[in-house]
Coordinates of C-alpha atoms and ligand atoms in Angstrom, one line a residue:
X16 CA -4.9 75.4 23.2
X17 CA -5.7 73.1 26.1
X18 CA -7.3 75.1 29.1
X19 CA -5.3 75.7 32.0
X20 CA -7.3 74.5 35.1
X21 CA -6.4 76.6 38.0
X22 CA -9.5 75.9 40.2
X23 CA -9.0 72.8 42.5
X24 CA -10.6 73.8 45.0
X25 CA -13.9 74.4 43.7
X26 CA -13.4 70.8 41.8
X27 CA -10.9 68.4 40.4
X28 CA -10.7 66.4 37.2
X29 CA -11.6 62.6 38.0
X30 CA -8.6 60.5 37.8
X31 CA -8.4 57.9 34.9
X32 CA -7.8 55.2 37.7
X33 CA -10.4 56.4 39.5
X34 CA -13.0 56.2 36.7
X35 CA -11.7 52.7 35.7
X36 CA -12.2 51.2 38.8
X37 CA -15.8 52.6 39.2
X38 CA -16.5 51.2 35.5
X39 CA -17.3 47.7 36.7
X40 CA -19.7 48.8 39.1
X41 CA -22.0 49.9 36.7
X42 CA -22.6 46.9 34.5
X43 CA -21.2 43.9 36.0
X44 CA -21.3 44.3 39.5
X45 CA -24.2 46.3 39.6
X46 CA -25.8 44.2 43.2
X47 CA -27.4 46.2 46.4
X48 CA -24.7 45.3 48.8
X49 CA -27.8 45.0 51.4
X50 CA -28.3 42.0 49.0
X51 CA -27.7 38.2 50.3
X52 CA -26.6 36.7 46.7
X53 CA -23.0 37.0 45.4
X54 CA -24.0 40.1 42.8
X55 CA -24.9 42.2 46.2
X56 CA -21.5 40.4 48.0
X57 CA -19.5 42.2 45.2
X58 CA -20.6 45.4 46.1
X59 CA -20.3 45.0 50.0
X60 CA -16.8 43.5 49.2
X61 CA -16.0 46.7 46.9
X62 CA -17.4 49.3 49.8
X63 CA -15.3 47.9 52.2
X64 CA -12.3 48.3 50.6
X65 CA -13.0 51.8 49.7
X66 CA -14.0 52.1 53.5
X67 CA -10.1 50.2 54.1
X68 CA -8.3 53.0 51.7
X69 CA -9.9 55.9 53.5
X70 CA -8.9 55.2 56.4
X71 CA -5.5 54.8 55.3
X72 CA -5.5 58.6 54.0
X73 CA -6.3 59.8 57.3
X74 CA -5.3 57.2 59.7
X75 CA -8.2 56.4 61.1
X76 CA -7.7 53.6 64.3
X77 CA -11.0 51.5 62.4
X78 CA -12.4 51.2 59.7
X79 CA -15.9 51.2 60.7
X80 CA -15.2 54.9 61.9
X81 CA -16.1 56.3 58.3
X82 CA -19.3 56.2 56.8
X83 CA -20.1 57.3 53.4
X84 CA -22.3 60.3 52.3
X85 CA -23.2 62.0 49.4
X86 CA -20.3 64.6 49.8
X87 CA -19.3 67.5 52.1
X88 CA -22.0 69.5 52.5
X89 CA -23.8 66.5 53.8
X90 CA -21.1 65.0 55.9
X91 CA -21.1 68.8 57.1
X92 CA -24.9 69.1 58.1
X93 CA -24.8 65.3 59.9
X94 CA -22.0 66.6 62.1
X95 CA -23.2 69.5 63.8
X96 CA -26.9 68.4 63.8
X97 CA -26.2 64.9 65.4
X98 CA -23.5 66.8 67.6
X99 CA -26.5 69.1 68.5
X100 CA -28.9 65.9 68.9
X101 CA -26.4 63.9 71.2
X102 CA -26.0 66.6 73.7
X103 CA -29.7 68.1 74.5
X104 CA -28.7 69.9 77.5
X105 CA -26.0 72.0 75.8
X106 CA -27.2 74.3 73.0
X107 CA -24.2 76.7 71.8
X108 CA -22.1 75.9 68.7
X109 CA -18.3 77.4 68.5
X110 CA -17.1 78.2 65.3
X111 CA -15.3 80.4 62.9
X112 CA -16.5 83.2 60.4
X113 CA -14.6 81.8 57.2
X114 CA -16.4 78.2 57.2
X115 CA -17.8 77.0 54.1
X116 CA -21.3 77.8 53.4
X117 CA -21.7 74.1 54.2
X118 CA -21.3 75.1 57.6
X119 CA -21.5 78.7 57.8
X120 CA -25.3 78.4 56.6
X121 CA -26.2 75.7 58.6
X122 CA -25.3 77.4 61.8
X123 CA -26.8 80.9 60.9
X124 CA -29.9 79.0 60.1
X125 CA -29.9 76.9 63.8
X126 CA -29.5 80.2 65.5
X127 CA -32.4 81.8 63.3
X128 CA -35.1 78.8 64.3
X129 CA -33.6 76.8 67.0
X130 CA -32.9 78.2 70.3
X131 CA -29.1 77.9 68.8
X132 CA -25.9 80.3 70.4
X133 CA -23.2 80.6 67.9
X134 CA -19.7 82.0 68.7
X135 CA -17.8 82.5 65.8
X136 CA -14.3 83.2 66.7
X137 CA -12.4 86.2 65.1
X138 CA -9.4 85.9 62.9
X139 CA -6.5 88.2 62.4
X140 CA -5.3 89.7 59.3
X141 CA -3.6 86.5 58.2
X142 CA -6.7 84.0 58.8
X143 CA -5.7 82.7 62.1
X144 CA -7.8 82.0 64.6
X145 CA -7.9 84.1 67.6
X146 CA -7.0 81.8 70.5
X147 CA -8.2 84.3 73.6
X148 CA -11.7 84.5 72.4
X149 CA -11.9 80.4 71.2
X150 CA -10.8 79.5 75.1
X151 CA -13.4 82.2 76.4
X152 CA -16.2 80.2 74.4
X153 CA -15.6 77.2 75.2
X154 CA -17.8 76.6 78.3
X155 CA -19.9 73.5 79.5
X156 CA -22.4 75.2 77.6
X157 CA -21.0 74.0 73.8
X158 CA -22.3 71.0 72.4
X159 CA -20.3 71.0 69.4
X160 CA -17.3 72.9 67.6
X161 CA -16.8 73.0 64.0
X162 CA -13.8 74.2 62.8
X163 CA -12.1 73.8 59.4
X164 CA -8.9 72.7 58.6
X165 CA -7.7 74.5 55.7
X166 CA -9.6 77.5 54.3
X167 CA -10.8 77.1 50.7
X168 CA -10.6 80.8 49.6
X169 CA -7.0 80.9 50.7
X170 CA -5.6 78.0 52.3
X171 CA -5.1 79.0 55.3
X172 CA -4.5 76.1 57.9
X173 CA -6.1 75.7 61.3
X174 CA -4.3 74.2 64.2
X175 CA -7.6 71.5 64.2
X176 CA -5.7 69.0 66.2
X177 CA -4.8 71.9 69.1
X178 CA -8.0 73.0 69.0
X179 CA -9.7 69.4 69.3
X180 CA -8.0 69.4 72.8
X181 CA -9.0 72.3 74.4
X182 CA -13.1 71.3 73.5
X183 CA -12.2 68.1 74.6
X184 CA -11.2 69.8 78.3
X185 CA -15.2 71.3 78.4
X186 CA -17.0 68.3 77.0
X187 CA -17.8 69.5 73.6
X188 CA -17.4 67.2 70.5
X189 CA -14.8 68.6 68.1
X190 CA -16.0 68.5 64.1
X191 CA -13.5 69.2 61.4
X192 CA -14.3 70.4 57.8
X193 CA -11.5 68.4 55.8
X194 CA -12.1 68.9 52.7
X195 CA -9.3 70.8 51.5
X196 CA -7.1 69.0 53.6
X197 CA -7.9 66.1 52.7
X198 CA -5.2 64.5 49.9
X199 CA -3.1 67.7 50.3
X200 CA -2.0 67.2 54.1
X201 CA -0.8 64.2 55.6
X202 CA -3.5 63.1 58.8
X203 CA -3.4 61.0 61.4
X204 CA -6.7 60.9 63.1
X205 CA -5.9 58.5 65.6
X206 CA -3.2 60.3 66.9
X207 CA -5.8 63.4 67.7
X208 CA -8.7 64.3 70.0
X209 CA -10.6 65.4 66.6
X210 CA -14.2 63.4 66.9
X211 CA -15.5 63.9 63.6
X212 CA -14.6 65.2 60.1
X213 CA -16.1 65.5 56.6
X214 CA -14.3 65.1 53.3
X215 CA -15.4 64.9 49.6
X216 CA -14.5 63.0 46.8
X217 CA -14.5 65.7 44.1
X218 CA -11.7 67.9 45.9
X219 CA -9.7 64.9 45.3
X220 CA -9.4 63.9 42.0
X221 CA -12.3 61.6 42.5
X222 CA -16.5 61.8 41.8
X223 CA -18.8 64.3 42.5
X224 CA -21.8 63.0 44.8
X225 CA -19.7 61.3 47.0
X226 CA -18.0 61.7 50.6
X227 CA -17.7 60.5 53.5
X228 CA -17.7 61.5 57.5
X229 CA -15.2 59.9 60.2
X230 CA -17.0 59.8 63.4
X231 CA -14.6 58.5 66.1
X232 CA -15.2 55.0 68.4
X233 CA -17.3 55.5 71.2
X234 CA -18.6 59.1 69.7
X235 CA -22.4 59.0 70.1
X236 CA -24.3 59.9 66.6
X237 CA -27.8 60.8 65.2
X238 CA -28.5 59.8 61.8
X239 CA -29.2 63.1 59.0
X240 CA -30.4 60.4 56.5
X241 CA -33.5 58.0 58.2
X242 CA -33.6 55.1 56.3
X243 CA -33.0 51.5 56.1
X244 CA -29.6 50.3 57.9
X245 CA -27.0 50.8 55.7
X246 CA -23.5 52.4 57.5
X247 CA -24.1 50.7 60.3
X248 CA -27.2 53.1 60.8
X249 CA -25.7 56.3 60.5
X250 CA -26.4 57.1 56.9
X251 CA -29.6 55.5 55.3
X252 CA -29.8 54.5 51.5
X253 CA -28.7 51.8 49.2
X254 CA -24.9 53.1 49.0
X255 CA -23.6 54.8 45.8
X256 CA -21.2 52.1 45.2
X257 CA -19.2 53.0 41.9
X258 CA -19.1 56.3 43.7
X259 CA -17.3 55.0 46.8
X260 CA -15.4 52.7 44.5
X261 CA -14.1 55.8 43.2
X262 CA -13.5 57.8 46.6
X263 CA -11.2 55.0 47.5
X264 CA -9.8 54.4 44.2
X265 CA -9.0 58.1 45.2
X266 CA -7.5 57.9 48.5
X267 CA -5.5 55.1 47.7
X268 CA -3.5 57.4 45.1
X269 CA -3.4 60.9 47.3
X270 CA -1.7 59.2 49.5
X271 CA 0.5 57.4 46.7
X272 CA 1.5 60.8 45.2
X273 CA 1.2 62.4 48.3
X274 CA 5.1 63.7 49.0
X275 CA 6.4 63.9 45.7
X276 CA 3.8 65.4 43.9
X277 CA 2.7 67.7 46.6
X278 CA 6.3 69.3 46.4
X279 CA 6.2 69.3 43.0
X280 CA 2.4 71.7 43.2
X281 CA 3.5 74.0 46.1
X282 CA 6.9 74.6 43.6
X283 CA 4.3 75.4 40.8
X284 CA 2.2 77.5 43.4
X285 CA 5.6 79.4 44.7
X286 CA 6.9 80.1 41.3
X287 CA 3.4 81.4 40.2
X288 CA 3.0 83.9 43.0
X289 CA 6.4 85.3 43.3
X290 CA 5.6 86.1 39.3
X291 CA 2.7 87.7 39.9
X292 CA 3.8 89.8 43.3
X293 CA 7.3 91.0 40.9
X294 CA 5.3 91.7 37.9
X295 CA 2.2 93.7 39.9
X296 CA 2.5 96.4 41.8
X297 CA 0.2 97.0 44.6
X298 CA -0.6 93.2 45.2
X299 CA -0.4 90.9 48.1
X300 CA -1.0 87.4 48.9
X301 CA -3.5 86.6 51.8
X302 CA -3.7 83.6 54.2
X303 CA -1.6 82.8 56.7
X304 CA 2.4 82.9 55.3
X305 CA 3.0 80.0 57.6
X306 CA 0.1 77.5 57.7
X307 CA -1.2 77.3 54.1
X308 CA -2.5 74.5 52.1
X309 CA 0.5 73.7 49.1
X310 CA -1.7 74.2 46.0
X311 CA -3.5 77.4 46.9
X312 CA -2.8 81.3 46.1
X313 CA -5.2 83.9 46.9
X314 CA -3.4 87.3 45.5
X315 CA -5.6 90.4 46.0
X316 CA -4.4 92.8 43.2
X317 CA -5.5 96.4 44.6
X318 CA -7.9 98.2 43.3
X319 CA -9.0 96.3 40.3
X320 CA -11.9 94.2 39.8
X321 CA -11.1 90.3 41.0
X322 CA -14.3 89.1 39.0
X323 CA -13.4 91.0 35.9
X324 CA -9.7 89.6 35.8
X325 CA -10.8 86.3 36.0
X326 CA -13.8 86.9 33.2
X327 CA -10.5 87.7 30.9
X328 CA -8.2 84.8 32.1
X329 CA -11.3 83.1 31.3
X330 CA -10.8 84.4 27.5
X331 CA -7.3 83.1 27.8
X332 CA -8.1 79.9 28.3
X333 CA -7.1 80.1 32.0
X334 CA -9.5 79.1 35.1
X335 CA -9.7 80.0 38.0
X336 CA -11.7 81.9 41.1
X337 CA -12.3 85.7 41.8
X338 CA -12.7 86.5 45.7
X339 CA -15.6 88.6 44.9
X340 CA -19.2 88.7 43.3
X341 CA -21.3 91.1 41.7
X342 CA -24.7 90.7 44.0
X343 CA -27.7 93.1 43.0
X344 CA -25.6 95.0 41.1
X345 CA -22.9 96.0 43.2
X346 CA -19.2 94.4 43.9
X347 CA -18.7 92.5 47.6
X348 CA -16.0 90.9 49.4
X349 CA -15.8 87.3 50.0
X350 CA -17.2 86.4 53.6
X351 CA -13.6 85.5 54.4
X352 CA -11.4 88.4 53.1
X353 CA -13.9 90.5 55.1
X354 CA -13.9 88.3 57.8
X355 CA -9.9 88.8 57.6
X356 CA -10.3 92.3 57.5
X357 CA -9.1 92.8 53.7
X358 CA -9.3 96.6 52.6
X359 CA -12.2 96.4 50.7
X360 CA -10.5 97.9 47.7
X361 CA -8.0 94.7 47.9
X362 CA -10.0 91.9 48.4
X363 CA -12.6 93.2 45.9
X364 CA -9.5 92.2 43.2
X365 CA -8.6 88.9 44.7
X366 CA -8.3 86.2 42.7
X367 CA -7.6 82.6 44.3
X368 CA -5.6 80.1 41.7
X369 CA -5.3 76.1 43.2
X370 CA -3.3 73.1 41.6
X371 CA -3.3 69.7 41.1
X372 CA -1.1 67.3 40.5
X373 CA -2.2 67.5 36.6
X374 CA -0.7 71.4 36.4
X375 CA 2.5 71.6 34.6
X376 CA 5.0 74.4 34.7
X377 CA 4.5 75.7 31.3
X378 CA 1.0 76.7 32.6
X379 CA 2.5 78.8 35.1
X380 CA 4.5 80.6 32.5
X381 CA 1.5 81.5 30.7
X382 CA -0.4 82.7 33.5
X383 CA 2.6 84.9 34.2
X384 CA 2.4 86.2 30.6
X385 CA -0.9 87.4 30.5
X386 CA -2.3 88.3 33.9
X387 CA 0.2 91.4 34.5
X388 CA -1.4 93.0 31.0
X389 CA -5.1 92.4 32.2
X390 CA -4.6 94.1 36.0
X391 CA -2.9 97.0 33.8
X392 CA -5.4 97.2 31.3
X393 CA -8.4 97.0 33.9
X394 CA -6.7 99.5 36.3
X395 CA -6.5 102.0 33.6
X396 CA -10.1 101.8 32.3
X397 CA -11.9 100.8 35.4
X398 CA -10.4 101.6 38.5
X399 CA -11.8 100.8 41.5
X400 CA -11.7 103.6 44.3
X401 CA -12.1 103.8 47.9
X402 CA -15.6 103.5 49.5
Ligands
LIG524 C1 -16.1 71.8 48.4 C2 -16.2 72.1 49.9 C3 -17.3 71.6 50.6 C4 -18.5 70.9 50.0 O1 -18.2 69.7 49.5 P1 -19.3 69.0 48.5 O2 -18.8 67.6 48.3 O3 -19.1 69.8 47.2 O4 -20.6 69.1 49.1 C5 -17.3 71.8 52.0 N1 -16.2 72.4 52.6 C6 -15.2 72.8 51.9 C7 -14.0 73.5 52.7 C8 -15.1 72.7 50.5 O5 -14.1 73.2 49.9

């Protein structure tokens, strides 16, 4: 039986455009687009394309506002260290608890060796930020505020563009993780305050290794990478061409399937969890009811092991994501269920399920067939108690 791929948030499955459109760039058009013969034109010609589809999917005013990276995490760490860089005299970062390592490591480690304040603002039991203390932080002090769009673990979405204004009022440079966003939302940078944000191929249906970070006109900007001069400066080394090829192969179809299809997932996602909540007693879906990425489920079944029902989906054929890991030996919470305030004895059982456009409804079905035996069976021989 063909696996049932129910994890697109940790990756997604390249798209056969996509990879035929990068193919040439291997063999044929292989030139160093810093190159001044026509075999390094083809390459420059190709990147700025890509550069032209990107900023199409997000509505960037230029094209020259997005430079290409080697994915999130780095788009991530060139944001809030050049945001840093730019603004000497101000040294706190504003941000939230349920970031992506990506960020959430990067700030943890500023504070630990860089004379580095970080406010990370609460959120309530839905994921939502908590709009009191976000306006209390925001001072003259704040170089830079990173904030992420939609949540990963459960799809929750920020109110990015709302809170691009209000750091705008005190100075500070407004960063956006976008990664899940990205393809799944429609954007339109221009029409916000938001100065920079980071996406990544891979969540899209395009290649791994590959990204890119929109830094608004007029923004100033460190370079991460030190290098020669490619991206106009901002991001040194001879560019990943068939990769960015690929990214804008990408774009160009998110935003092609964009409506139709994204109906179509959230249908797949909304049939999926209302099976699961009937079928399951004493489960509940987290994130925010209102603001919540299309493709994404995070359903914390109580008192069960999340990492052990996804271990026998697993045997089912069936992937997807547990909310929490077994470290040293005993069972923890995701950073953002516990950030959320999750009974422990819930979000140790979540288990997060994401589409694509590629999930068909037959896949649903099945899930819906097996998972309510493996939560019973689990529940029976290894319950999980209180404390
Ligand atoms: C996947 C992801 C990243 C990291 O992107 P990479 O391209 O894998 O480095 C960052 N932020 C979020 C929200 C993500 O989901």
């Amino acid at each position: 039986m063909r696996p049932i791929y129910l994890d697109n948030n940790a990756t997604t499955r390249v798209d056969a455009e996509v990879f035929q459109g990068m193919l040439p760039f291997f063999i044929d058009q292989f030139g160093n687009a810093s190159s001044m013969h026509d075999i390094g034109a083809a390459a420059g010609k190709a990147i700025k394309t890509a550069r032209r589809k990107l900023q199409a999917l997000i509505g960037a005013k230029f094209d020259h506002e997005i430079t290409f990276t080697s994915g999130g995490t780095e788009s991530d760490n060139a944001a809030i260290l050049s945001g840093l860089e730019v603004n000497p005299e101000r040294t706190e970062i504003v941000t939230s608890p349920v970031e992506h390592p990506a960020v959430r490591t990067l700030c943890a480690h500023l504070e630990k060796t860089r004379c580095v304040k970080v406010h990370r603002i609460p959120v309530d039991h839905y994921g939502r930020l908590d709009f009191d203390a976000y306006r209390a932080a925001l001072t003259h002090r704040v170089a830079i505020v990173s904030i992420m769009w939609a949540n990963n673990e459960t799809g929750t979405i920020f109110p990015v563009a709302k809170l691009a204004e209000m750091a705008k009022e005190v100075g500070a440079l407004f960063h956006t993780d976008a990664v899940q966003a990205v393809g799944k939302l429609p954007i339109d940078l221009k029409s916000t305050a938001i100065d920079m944000l980071s996406l990544s191929g891979h969540k899209l249906h395009g290649p791994k290794g590959v990204g890119a970070l929109y830094i608004r006109r007029g923004v100033p900007f460190h370079a991460l990478i030190k290098g020669g001069r490619q991206e106009r400066d901002r991001r040194a080394g001879t560019e990943n061409t068939p990769g960015i090829v690929g990214l804008g192969k990408a774009a160009e179809l998110a935003l092609q399937y964009m409506d139709k299809e994204n109906k179509r997932v959230k249908s797949l996602r909304d049939r999926l969890e209302k099976g699961l909540l009937e079928r399951i007693p004493k489960s509940f879906v987290t994130g925010d009811p209102l603001a919540r990425l299309p493709n994404t489920t995070n359903v914390a079944f109580d008192r069960v092991d999340g990492e052990a029902i996804q271990f026998l989906l697993n045997r089912h054929g069936i992937a997807c994501s547990s909310g929490s890991a077994c470290t040293s030996g005993s069972l923890v919470r995701s950073h953002v269920l516990r950030a959320m305030n999750i009974p422990h004895t819930a979000a140790l059982g979540a288990v997060r399920f994401s589409f694509s456009r590629y999930n068909l409804e037959e896949e649903v079905d099945r899930v819906l067939e097996v998972t309510p035996e493996i939560v019973k069976k689990l529940r029976d021989s290894f319950p999980i108690s209180a404390g």
